[in-house]
């Protein structure tokens, strides 16, 4: 015979908790699994088969109408690159501007490649970019150690399967040496600044102390870049939203405060991240930081059900959920 008290309890709380959650809880409270299953079956009403079929057909028809009358917008891209000048001297840095345009707002990837006259790749750089209609960026191109000649720089911009590209040609010239004889002007005092990391010179009567940088000293100096000294200037690693979430979960027990701060760095889903930290650690402090009241109440309710700590019921703002929490507490005390 079906236990009517269990049937009444399941009917009362099945709108707030899943059937599996209620089943697990009742078995933990000492009820016979067979009695619990019979009570659950008694609360499930059989629905006519035709209604789900009609619902599925309606959904399929709706999707068809949406795709027929509102086809997805094709992504359109364009890119234009312009150098500050097309003739540069050896060892100079060439700056160029790139205008990225699109009819959508999605993250894309761009890369530019420098080719010599033999079409050999010399320099390549790749990065991510989110464009809102049109975005302009300026790039430095370090030409150190490149011989005189003509070069071709190509830039590619891609979002999903769409791609746009542009290029420009420039020439590196040999610096002309001014052969005018300049009378040497001596400095009145020694130019030694007692700093071993500087090069001390007397130039036309003035002391010039220039910092000496060495590639390979584990320090990315001001005149070094990823291109000129990759062993010192490491490219910045792109940290994804998933990386932040994994980091938060890994430190949830050892450093809860830092874990919560890591969740708050997420652009979306920060409240869900905090709720997951609560589930993995049974620490209600993570629920306190959640901004969305619905997610926060759910976090408190789940915590109380898992840990039997019903003091947390007082923090639930939703009247129905708070009442349900106290009712579960009464049921727990009675068994």
mmCIF file of C-alpha atoms in Angstrom:
data_model
loop_
_atom_site.group_PDB
_atom_site.id
_atom_site.type_symbol
_atom_site.label_atom_id
_atom_site.label_comp_id
_atom_site.label_asym_id
_atom_site.label_seq_id
_atom_site.Cartn_x
_atom_site.Cartn_y
_atom_site.Cartn_z
ATOM 1 C CA UNK A 1 0.000 0.000 0.000
ATOM 2 C CA UNK A 2 1.335 3.438 -0.952
ATOM 3 C CA UNK A 3 2.476 5.614 1.969
ATOM 4 C CA UNK A 4 0.091 8.590 1.745
ATOM 5 C CA UNK A 5 2.352 10.790 3.916
ATOM 6 C CA UNK A 6 5.220 10.331 1.458
ATOM 7 C CA UNK A 7 2.917 11.053 -1.500
ATOM 8 C CA UNK A 8 1.732 14.284 0.159
ATOM 9 C CA UNK A 9 5.330 15.329 0.945
ATOM 10 C CA UNK A 10 6.539 14.682 -2.631
ATOM 11 C CA UNK A 11 3.579 16.568 -4.136
ATOM 12 C CA UNK A 12 4.336 19.507 -1.835
ATOM 13 C CA UNK A 13 8.033 19.860 -2.788
ATOM 14 C CA UNK A 14 8.422 18.409 -6.295
ATOM 15 C CA UNK A 15 7.930 21.878 -7.816
ATOM 16 C CA UNK A 16 10.943 23.144 -5.846
ATOM 17 C CA UNK A 17 13.275 20.129 -5.964
ATOM 18 C CA UNK A 18 13.911 17.462 -8.562
ATOM 19 C CA UNK A 19 12.434 13.970 -8.049
ATOM 20 C CA UNK A 20 15.958 12.497 -7.776
ATOM 21 C CA UNK A 21 16.877 15.015 -5.046
ATOM 22 C CA UNK A 22 13.712 14.227 -3.059
ATOM 23 C CA UNK A 23 14.239 10.463 -3.485
ATOM 24 C CA UNK A 24 17.853 10.676 -2.247
ATOM 25 C CA UNK A 25 16.836 12.818 0.719
ATOM 26 C CA UNK A 26 13.967 10.530 1.822
ATOM 27 C CA UNK A 27 16.163 7.421 1.602
ATOM 28 C CA UNK A 28 18.833 9.239 3.668
ATOM 29 C CA UNK A 29 16.146 9.937 6.265
ATOM 30 C CA UNK A 30 15.559 6.176 6.661
ATOM 31 C CA UNK A 31 12.561 5.509 4.418
ATOM 32 C CA UNK A 32 12.476 2.221 2.509
ATOM 33 C CA UNK A 33 13.540 2.807 -1.150
ATOM 34 C CA UNK A 34 10.618 0.666 -2.326
ATOM 35 C CA UNK A 35 8.113 2.821 -0.395
ATOM 36 C CA UNK A 36 9.741 5.972 -1.757
ATOM 37 C CA UNK A 37 9.566 4.700 -5.374
ATOM 38 C CA UNK A 38 5.902 3.707 -4.980
ATOM 39 C CA UNK A 39 5.085 7.159 -3.600
ATOM 40 C CA UNK A 40 6.950 8.828 -6.482
ATOM 41 C CA UNK A 41 5.079 6.726 -9.061
ATOM 42 C CA UNK A 42 1.786 7.687 -7.414
ATOM 43 C CA UNK A 43 2.574 11.401 -7.884
ATOM 44 C CA UNK A 44 3.359 11.078 -11.587
ATOM 45 C CA UNK A 45 0.288 11.614 -13.735
ATOM 46 C CA UNK A 46 0.221 9.978 -17.142
ATOM 47 C CA UNK A 47 -0.208 12.561 -19.888
ATOM 48 C CA UNK A 48 -1.906 11.917 -23.219
ATOM 49 C CA UNK A 49 0.603 10.924 -25.888
ATOM 50 C CA UNK A 50 -0.878 13.257 -28.491
ATOM 51 C CA UNK A 51 0.007 16.454 -26.614
ATOM 52 C CA UNK A 52 3.816 15.939 -26.680
ATOM 53 C CA UNK A 53 3.585 15.010 -30.366
ATOM 54 C CA UNK A 54 1.714 18.234 -31.149
ATOM 55 C CA UNK A 55 4.242 20.252 -29.154
ATOM 56 C CA UNK A 56 7.187 18.703 -31.046
ATOM 57 C CA UNK A 57 5.514 19.321 -34.411
ATOM 58 C CA UNK A 58 4.803 22.934 -33.430
ATOM 59 C CA UNK A 59 8.443 23.458 -32.463
ATOM 60 C CA UNK A 60 9.695 21.963 -35.737
ATOM 61 C CA UNK A 61 7.322 24.183 -37.717
ATOM 62 C CA UNK A 62 8.412 27.266 -35.732
ATOM 63 C CA UNK A 63 12.088 26.565 -36.414
ATOM 64 C CA UNK A 64 11.328 26.143 -40.116
ATOM 65 C CA UNK A 65 9.506 29.498 -40.228
ATOM 66 C CA UNK A 66 12.343 31.273 -38.418
ATOM 67 C CA UNK A 67 15.005 29.960 -40.795
ATOM 68 C CA UNK A 68 12.816 30.604 -43.856
ATOM 69 C CA UNK A 69 11.731 34.165 -43.081
ATOM 70 C CA UNK A 70 14.667 35.244 -40.922
ATOM 71 C CA UNK A 71 17.836 33.675 -42.383
ATOM 72 C CA UNK A 72 21.035 34.144 -40.377
ATOM 73 C CA UNK A 73 22.975 37.250 -41.284
ATOM 74 C CA UNK A 74 26.095 36.638 -43.350
ATOM 75 C CA UNK A 75 29.254 38.001 -41.770
ATOM 76 C CA UNK A 76 30.871 40.743 -43.855
ATOM 77 C CA UNK A 77 34.491 41.719 -43.207
ATOM 78 C CA UNK A 78 36.882 44.291 -44.591
ATOM 79 C CA UNK A 79 40.369 45.398 -43.617
ATOM 80 C CA UNK A 80 42.609 48.208 -44.859
ATOM 81 C CA UNK A 81 46.260 48.673 -43.848
ATOM 82 C CA UNK A 82 48.300 51.821 -44.451
ATOM 83 C CA UNK A 83 51.998 52.401 -43.617
ATOM 84 C CA UNK A 84 53.211 55.727 -42.242
ATOM 85 C CA UNK A 85 55.799 55.717 -45.025
ATOM 86 C CA UNK A 86 56.896 53.350 -47.775
ATOM 87 C CA UNK A 87 60.624 54.044 -47.532
ATOM 88 C CA UNK A 88 62.542 53.464 -44.297
ATOM 89 C CA UNK A 89 66.160 53.271 -43.222
ATOM 90 C CA UNK A 90 67.836 50.208 -41.758
ATOM 91 C CA UNK A 91 67.199 49.556 -38.049
ATOM 92 C CA UNK A 92 64.143 51.848 -38.072
ATOM 93 C CA UNK A 93 60.699 50.834 -36.816
ATOM 94 C CA UNK A 94 57.912 51.100 -39.368
ATOM 95 C CA UNK A 95 54.453 51.931 -38.011
ATOM 96 C CA UNK A 96 51.303 51.007 -39.908
ATOM 97 C CA UNK A 97 47.575 51.387 -39.208
ATOM 98 C CA UNK A 98 44.875 48.783 -39.805
ATOM 99 C CA UNK A 99 41.154 49.518 -40.102
ATOM 100 C CA UNK A 100 39.002 46.473 -39.272
ATOM 101 C CA UNK A 101 35.314 46.508 -40.222
ATOM 102 C CA UNK A 102 32.448 44.042 -39.805
ATOM 103 C CA UNK A 103 28.656 43.931 -39.642
ATOM 104 C CA UNK A 104 28.690 41.827 -36.472
ATOM 105 C CA UNK A 105 30.209 42.016 -33.001
ATOM 106 C CA UNK A 106 32.246 38.854 -32.541
ATOM 107 C CA UNK A 107 35.815 38.021 -31.643
ATOM 108 C CA UNK A 108 38.028 37.507 -34.674
ATOM 109 C CA UNK A 109 41.643 36.578 -35.244
ATOM 110 C CA UNK A 110 44.163 38.535 -37.278
ATOM 111 C CA UNK A 111 47.735 37.915 -38.279
ATOM 112 C CA UNK A 112 50.245 39.822 -40.343
ATOM 113 C CA UNK A 113 53.206 38.307 -42.190
ATOM 114 C CA UNK A 114 56.303 40.043 -43.593
ATOM 115 C CA UNK A 115 57.729 38.599 -46.828
ATOM 116 C CA UNK A 116 60.970 39.459 -48.616
ATOM 117 C CA UNK A 117 61.428 39.619 -52.399
ATOM 118 C CA UNK A 118 61.886 35.819 -52.477
ATOM 119 C CA UNK A 119 58.472 35.424 -50.790
ATOM 120 C CA UNK A 120 60.132 34.035 -47.643
ATOM 121 C CA UNK A 121 58.376 34.593 -44.310
ATOM 122 C CA UNK A 122 60.464 36.778 -41.998
ATOM 123 C CA UNK A 123 58.084 38.038 -39.299
ATOM 124 C CA UNK A 124 54.662 36.760 -38.258
ATOM 125 C CA UNK A 125 52.332 38.009 -35.515
ATOM 126 C CA UNK A 126 48.889 36.675 -34.489
ATOM 127 C CA UNK A 127 46.339 38.077 -32.024
ATOM 128 C CA UNK A 128 42.611 38.239 -31.233
ATOM 129 C CA UNK A 129 40.352 41.256 -31.755
ATOM 130 C CA UNK A 130 36.678 42.082 -31.116
ATOM 131 C CA UNK A 131 35.399 44.617 -33.655
ATOM 132 C CA UNK A 132 32.349 46.833 -33.147
ATOM 133 C CA UNK A 133 31.431 47.931 -36.695
ATOM 134 C CA UNK A 134 34.854 49.534 -37.249
ATOM 135 C CA UNK A 135 38.056 49.523 -35.213
ATOM 136 C CA UNK A 136 41.455 51.075 -35.953
ATOM 137 C CA UNK A 137 44.710 49.736 -34.492
ATOM 138 C CA UNK A 138 48.303 50.897 -34.901
ATOM 139 C CA UNK A 139 51.163 48.400 -35.063
ATOM 140 C CA UNK A 140 54.975 48.762 -34.827
ATOM 141 C CA UNK A 141 57.084 46.661 -37.199
ATOM 142 C CA UNK A 142 60.651 46.202 -35.962
ATOM 143 C CA UNK A 143 63.026 46.052 -38.937
ATOM 144 C CA UNK A 144 66.207 45.323 -36.975
ATOM 145 C CA UNK A 145 68.790 43.191 -38.814
ATOM 146 C CA UNK A 146 66.869 43.259 -42.099
ATOM 147 C CA UNK A 147 68.986 44.024 -45.201
ATOM 148 C CA UNK A 148 68.092 46.728 -47.749
ATOM 149 C CA UNK A 149 65.469 45.728 -50.301
ATOM 150 C CA UNK A 150 61.741 45.578 -50.996
ATOM 151 C CA UNK A 151 59.334 43.866 -48.606
ATOM 152 C CA UNK A 152 55.668 42.924 -48.660
ATOM 153 C CA UNK A 153 53.492 42.953 -45.519
ATOM 154 C CA UNK A 154 50.169 41.068 -45.668
ATOM 155 C CA UNK A 155 47.448 41.176 -42.996
ATOM 156 C CA UNK A 156 44.626 38.629 -42.683
ATOM 157 C CA UNK A 157 41.444 39.149 -40.612
ATOM 158 C CA UNK A 158 39.125 36.188 -39.989
ATOM 159 C CA UNK A 159 35.812 35.612 -38.145
ATOM 160 C CA UNK A 160 34.484 32.055 -38.348
ATOM 161 C CA UNK A 161 34.704 31.059 -42.041
ATOM 162 C CA UNK A 162 34.875 34.606 -43.430
ATOM 163 C CA UNK A 163 38.239 36.259 -44.188
ATOM 164 C CA UNK A 164 39.489 39.623 -45.464
ATOM 165 C CA UNK A 165 43.054 40.675 -46.250
ATOM 166 C CA UNK A 166 45.162 43.580 -47.454
ATOM 167 C CA UNK A 167 48.848 44.313 -48.070
ATOM 168 C CA UNK A 168 51.379 47.049 -48.770
ATOM 169 C CA UNK A 169 54.925 47.156 -50.163
ATOM 170 C CA UNK A 170 57.788 49.172 -48.693
ATOM 171 C CA UNK A 171 61.540 49.462 -49.171
ATOM 172 C CA UNK A 172 64.435 49.497 -46.708
ATOM 173 C CA UNK A 173 67.202 51.901 -47.795
ATOM 174 C CA UNK A 174 70.857 52.124 -46.763
ATOM 175 C CA UNK A 175 71.442 55.089 -44.469
ATOM 176 C CA UNK A 176 73.463 57.801 -46.171
ATOM 177 C CA UNK A 177 76.576 58.776 -44.268
ATOM 178 C CA UNK A 178 77.170 62.461 -43.902
ATOM 179 C CA UNK A 179 80.821 62.874 -44.842
ATOM 180 C CA UNK A 180 81.046 66.418 -43.554
ATOM 181 C CA UNK A 181 83.976 66.581 -41.159
ATOM 182 C CA UNK A 182 82.814 67.764 -37.750
ATOM 183 C CA UNK A 183 85.446 69.059 -35.397
ATOM 184 C CA UNK A 184 85.483 66.946 -32.244
ATOM 185 C CA UNK A 185 84.273 68.803 -29.157
ATOM 186 C CA UNK A 186 85.597 67.379 -25.916
ATOM 187 C CA UNK A 187 83.590 67.121 -22.723
ATOM 188 C CA UNK A 188 85.002 69.162 -19.811
ATOM 189 C CA UNK A 189 84.702 66.254 -17.351
ATOM 190 C CA UNK A 190 84.622 62.448 -17.416
ATOM 191 C CA UNK A 191 81.334 60.996 -18.670
ATOM 192 C CA UNK A 192 81.619 57.866 -16.507
ATOM 193 C CA UNK A 193 78.425 57.693 -14.423
ATOM 194 C CA UNK A 194 79.736 54.706 -12.406
ATOM 195 C CA UNK A 195 76.924 52.540 -13.766
ATOM 196 C CA UNK A 196 78.200 49.344 -15.447
ATOM 197 C CA UNK A 197 74.903 48.904 -17.350
ATOM 198 C CA UNK A 198 75.332 52.135 -19.357
ATOM 199 C CA UNK A 199 77.490 53.064 -22.315
ATOM 200 C CA UNK A 200 79.268 56.352 -21.524
ATOM 201 C CA UNK A 201 80.051 58.646 -24.491
ATOM 202 C CA UNK A 202 81.019 62.235 -25.168
ATOM 203 C CA UNK A 203 79.020 63.470 -28.178
ATOM 204 C CA UNK A 204 79.724 67.019 -29.376
ATOM 205 C CA UNK A 205 80.662 68.210 -25.915
ATOM 206 C CA UNK A 206 77.760 66.490 -24.115
ATOM 207 C CA UNK A 207 77.910 63.362 -21.973
ATOM 208 C CA UNK A 208 75.499 60.662 -23.168
ATOM 209 C CA UNK A 209 74.887 57.628 -20.923
ATOM 210 C CA UNK A 210 72.915 54.959 -22.817
ATOM 211 C CA UNK A 211 71.479 51.859 -21.155
ATOM 212 C CA UNK A 212 72.998 48.627 -22.468
ATOM 213 C CA UNK A 213 70.488 45.843 -22.957
ATOM 214 C CA UNK A 214 71.403 42.225 -23.489
ATOM 215 C CA UNK A 215 69.015 39.753 -25.058
ATOM 216 C CA UNK A 216 68.936 36.626 -22.925
ATOM 217 C CA UNK A 217 69.229 38.239 -19.477
ATOM 218 C CA UNK A 218 65.650 37.171 -18.512
ATOM 219 C CA UNK A 219 64.525 40.807 -18.542
ATOM 220 C CA UNK A 220 62.399 42.349 -21.285
ATOM 221 C CA UNK A 221 64.040 45.778 -21.538
ATOM 222 C CA UNK A 222 62.368 48.889 -22.934
ATOM 223 C CA UNK A 223 63.924 48.554 -26.391
ATOM 224 C CA UNK A 224 63.243 44.798 -26.667
ATOM 225 C CA UNK A 225 60.121 43.188 -28.139
ATOM 226 C CA UNK A 226 58.742 39.693 -28.702
ATOM 227 C CA UNK A 227 60.140 39.879 -32.232
ATOM 228 C CA UNK A 228 63.623 41.187 -31.412
ATOM 229 C CA UNK A 229 64.178 39.116 -28.238
ATOM 230 C CA UNK A 230 61.618 36.300 -27.811
ATOM 231 C CA UNK A 231 63.592 34.558 -25.036
ATOM 232 C CA UNK A 232 63.194 37.601 -22.732
ATOM 233 C CA UNK A 233 59.897 39.059 -23.959
ATOM 234 C CA UNK A 234 57.409 36.204 -23.766
ATOM 235 C CA UNK A 235 54.078 36.673 -25.578
ATOM 236 C CA UNK A 236 51.173 37.174 -23.226
ATOM 237 C CA UNK A 237 49.042 34.075 -22.785
ATOM 238 C CA UNK A 238 45.354 34.613 -23.549
ATOM 239 C CA UNK A 239 43.340 33.593 -20.493
ATOM 240 C CA UNK A 240 39.887 32.308 -21.431
ATOM 241 C CA UNK A 241 36.728 32.358 -19.326
ATOM 242 C CA UNK A 242 37.027 28.575 -18.904
ATOM 243 C CA UNK A 243 40.616 29.001 -17.605
ATOM 244 C CA UNK A 244 39.385 31.439 -14.923
ATOM 245 C CA UNK A 245 36.613 29.048 -13.861
ATOM 246 C CA UNK A 246 39.020 26.095 -13.583
ATOM 247 C CA UNK A 247 41.431 28.243 -11.556
ATOM 248 C CA UNK A 248 38.644 29.244 -9.154
ATOM 249 C CA UNK A 249 37.577 25.616 -8.612
ATOM 250 C CA UNK A 250 41.165 24.483 -8.014
ATOM 251 C CA UNK A 251 41.684 26.960 -5.160
ATOM 252 C CA UNK A 252 38.143 26.870 -3.695
ATOM 253 C CA UNK A 253 39.208 25.005 -0.539
ATOM 254 C CA UNK A 254 42.749 26.324 -0.067
ATOM 255 C CA UNK A 255 42.004 30.009 -0.745
ATOM 256 C CA UNK A 256 38.208 30.687 -0.822
ATOM 257 C CA UNK A 257 38.576 34.466 -0.999
ATOM 258 C CA UNK A 258 40.867 34.357 -4.029
ATOM 259 C CA UNK A 259 38.615 31.733 -5.654
ATOM 260 C CA UNK A 260 35.583 34.040 -5.279
ATOM 261 C CA UNK A 261 37.542 36.989 -6.694
ATOM 262 C CA UNK A 262 38.526 34.843 -9.680
ATOM 263 C CA UNK A 263 34.846 34.028 -10.366
ATOM 264 C CA UNK A 264 34.017 37.744 -10.211
ATOM 265 C CA UNK A 265 36.509 38.380 -13.036
ATOM 266 C CA UNK A 266 34.263 36.452 -15.442
ATOM 267 C CA UNK A 267 32.390 38.673 -17.898
ATOM 268 C CA UNK A 268 29.388 36.320 -17.762
ATOM 269 C CA UNK A 269 28.350 33.474 -15.473
ATOM 270 C CA UNK A 270 30.104 34.798 -12.345
ATOM 271 C CA UNK A 271 27.114 33.902 -10.127
ATOM 272 C CA UNK A 272 26.944 30.360 -11.560
ATOM 273 C CA UNK A 273 30.681 30.014 -10.919
ATOM 274 C CA UNK A 274 30.210 30.989 -7.247
ATOM 275 C CA UNK A 275 27.329 28.503 -6.940
ATOM 276 C CA UNK A 276 29.594 25.725 -8.278
ATOM 277 C CA UNK A 277 32.244 26.645 -5.692
ATOM 278 C CA UNK A 278 29.599 26.219 -2.979
ATOM 279 C CA UNK A 279 28.615 22.785 -4.310
ATOM 280 C CA UNK A 280 32.228 21.586 -4.488
ATOM 281 C CA UNK A 281 33.185 22.793 -0.988
ATOM 282 C CA UNK A 282 29.901 23.065 0.996
ATOM 283 C CA UNK A 283 31.007 26.573 1.970
ATOM 284 C CA UNK A 284 27.970 28.924 2.196
ATOM 285 C CA UNK A 285 30.259 31.965 2.060
ATOM 286 C CA UNK A 286 30.301 31.621 -1.727
ATOM 287 C CA UNK A 287 26.492 32.032 -1.801
ATOM 288 C CA UNK A 288 26.816 35.360 0.055
ATOM 289 C CA UNK A 289 28.732 36.936 -2.857
ATOM 290 C CA UNK A 290 26.145 36.023 -5.524
ATOM 291 C CA UNK A 291 24.298 39.063 -6.940
ATOM 292 C CA UNK A 292 21.322 37.350 -8.618
ATOM 293 C CA UNK A 293 18.744 36.711 -5.865
ATOM 294 C CA UNK A 294 17.237 33.669 -7.608
ATOM 295 C CA UNK A 295 20.640 31.986 -7.970
ATOM 296 C CA UNK A 296 21.579 33.009 -4.408
ATOM 297 C CA UNK A 297 18.379 31.486 -2.921
ATOM 298 C CA UNK A 298 18.937 28.287 -4.915
ATOM 299 C CA UNK A 299 22.520 28.185 -3.636
ATOM 300 C CA UNK A 300 21.340 28.455 0.003
ATOM 301 C CA UNK A 301 18.571 25.848 -0.498
ATOM 302 C CA UNK A 302 20.921 23.312 -2.094
ATOM 303 C CA UNK A 303 23.473 23.861 0.664
ATOM 304 C CA UNK A 304 20.852 23.284 3.407
ATOM 305 C CA UNK A 305 19.592 20.111 1.734
ATOM 306 C CA UNK A 306 23.103 18.694 1.270
ATOM 307 C CA UNK A 307 24.453 19.499 4.734
ATOM 308 C CA UNK A 308 21.304 19.521 6.941
ATOM 309 C CA UNK A 309 22.414 22.986 8.110
ATOM 310 C CA UNK A 310 19.007 24.667 8.226
ATOM 311 C CA UNK A 311 20.238 27.829 9.939
ATOM 312 C CA UNK A 312 20.873 29.030 6.406
ATOM 313 C CA UNK A 313 17.089 29.080 5.734
ATOM 314 C CA UNK A 314 16.914 32.554 7.321
ATOM 315 C CA UNK A 315 19.051 33.960 4.475
ATOM 316 C CA UNK A 316 16.652 32.864 1.708
ATOM 317 C CA UNK A 317 14.697 35.863 0.360
ATOM 318 C CA UNK A 318 12.079 34.008 -1.700
ATOM 319 C CA UNK A 319 9.110 33.252 0.580
ATOM 320 C CA UNK A 320 8.235 29.896 -1.009
ATOM 321 C CA UNK A 321 11.815 28.623 -0.992
ATOM 322 C CA UNK A 322 12.334 29.767 2.592
ATOM 323 C CA UNK A 323 9.122 28.014 3.704
ATOM 324 C CA UNK A 324 10.189 24.858 1.889
ATOM 325 C CA UNK A 325 13.565 24.999 3.630
ATOM 326 C CA UNK A 326 11.946 25.193 7.079
ATOM 327 C CA UNK A 327 9.509 22.386 6.198
ATOM 328 C CA UNK A 328 12.421 20.134 5.232
ATOM 329 C CA UNK A 329 13.992 21.004 8.577
ATOM 330 C CA UNK A 330 10.791 19.939 10.410
ATOM 331 C CA UNK A 331 10.634 16.691 8.456
ATOM 332 C CA UNK A 332 14.288 16.013 9.274
ATOM 333 C CA UNK A 333 13.705 16.588 12.993
ATOM 334 C CA UNK A 334 10.634 14.331 13.009
ATOM 335 C CA UNK A 335 12.514 11.378 11.540
#
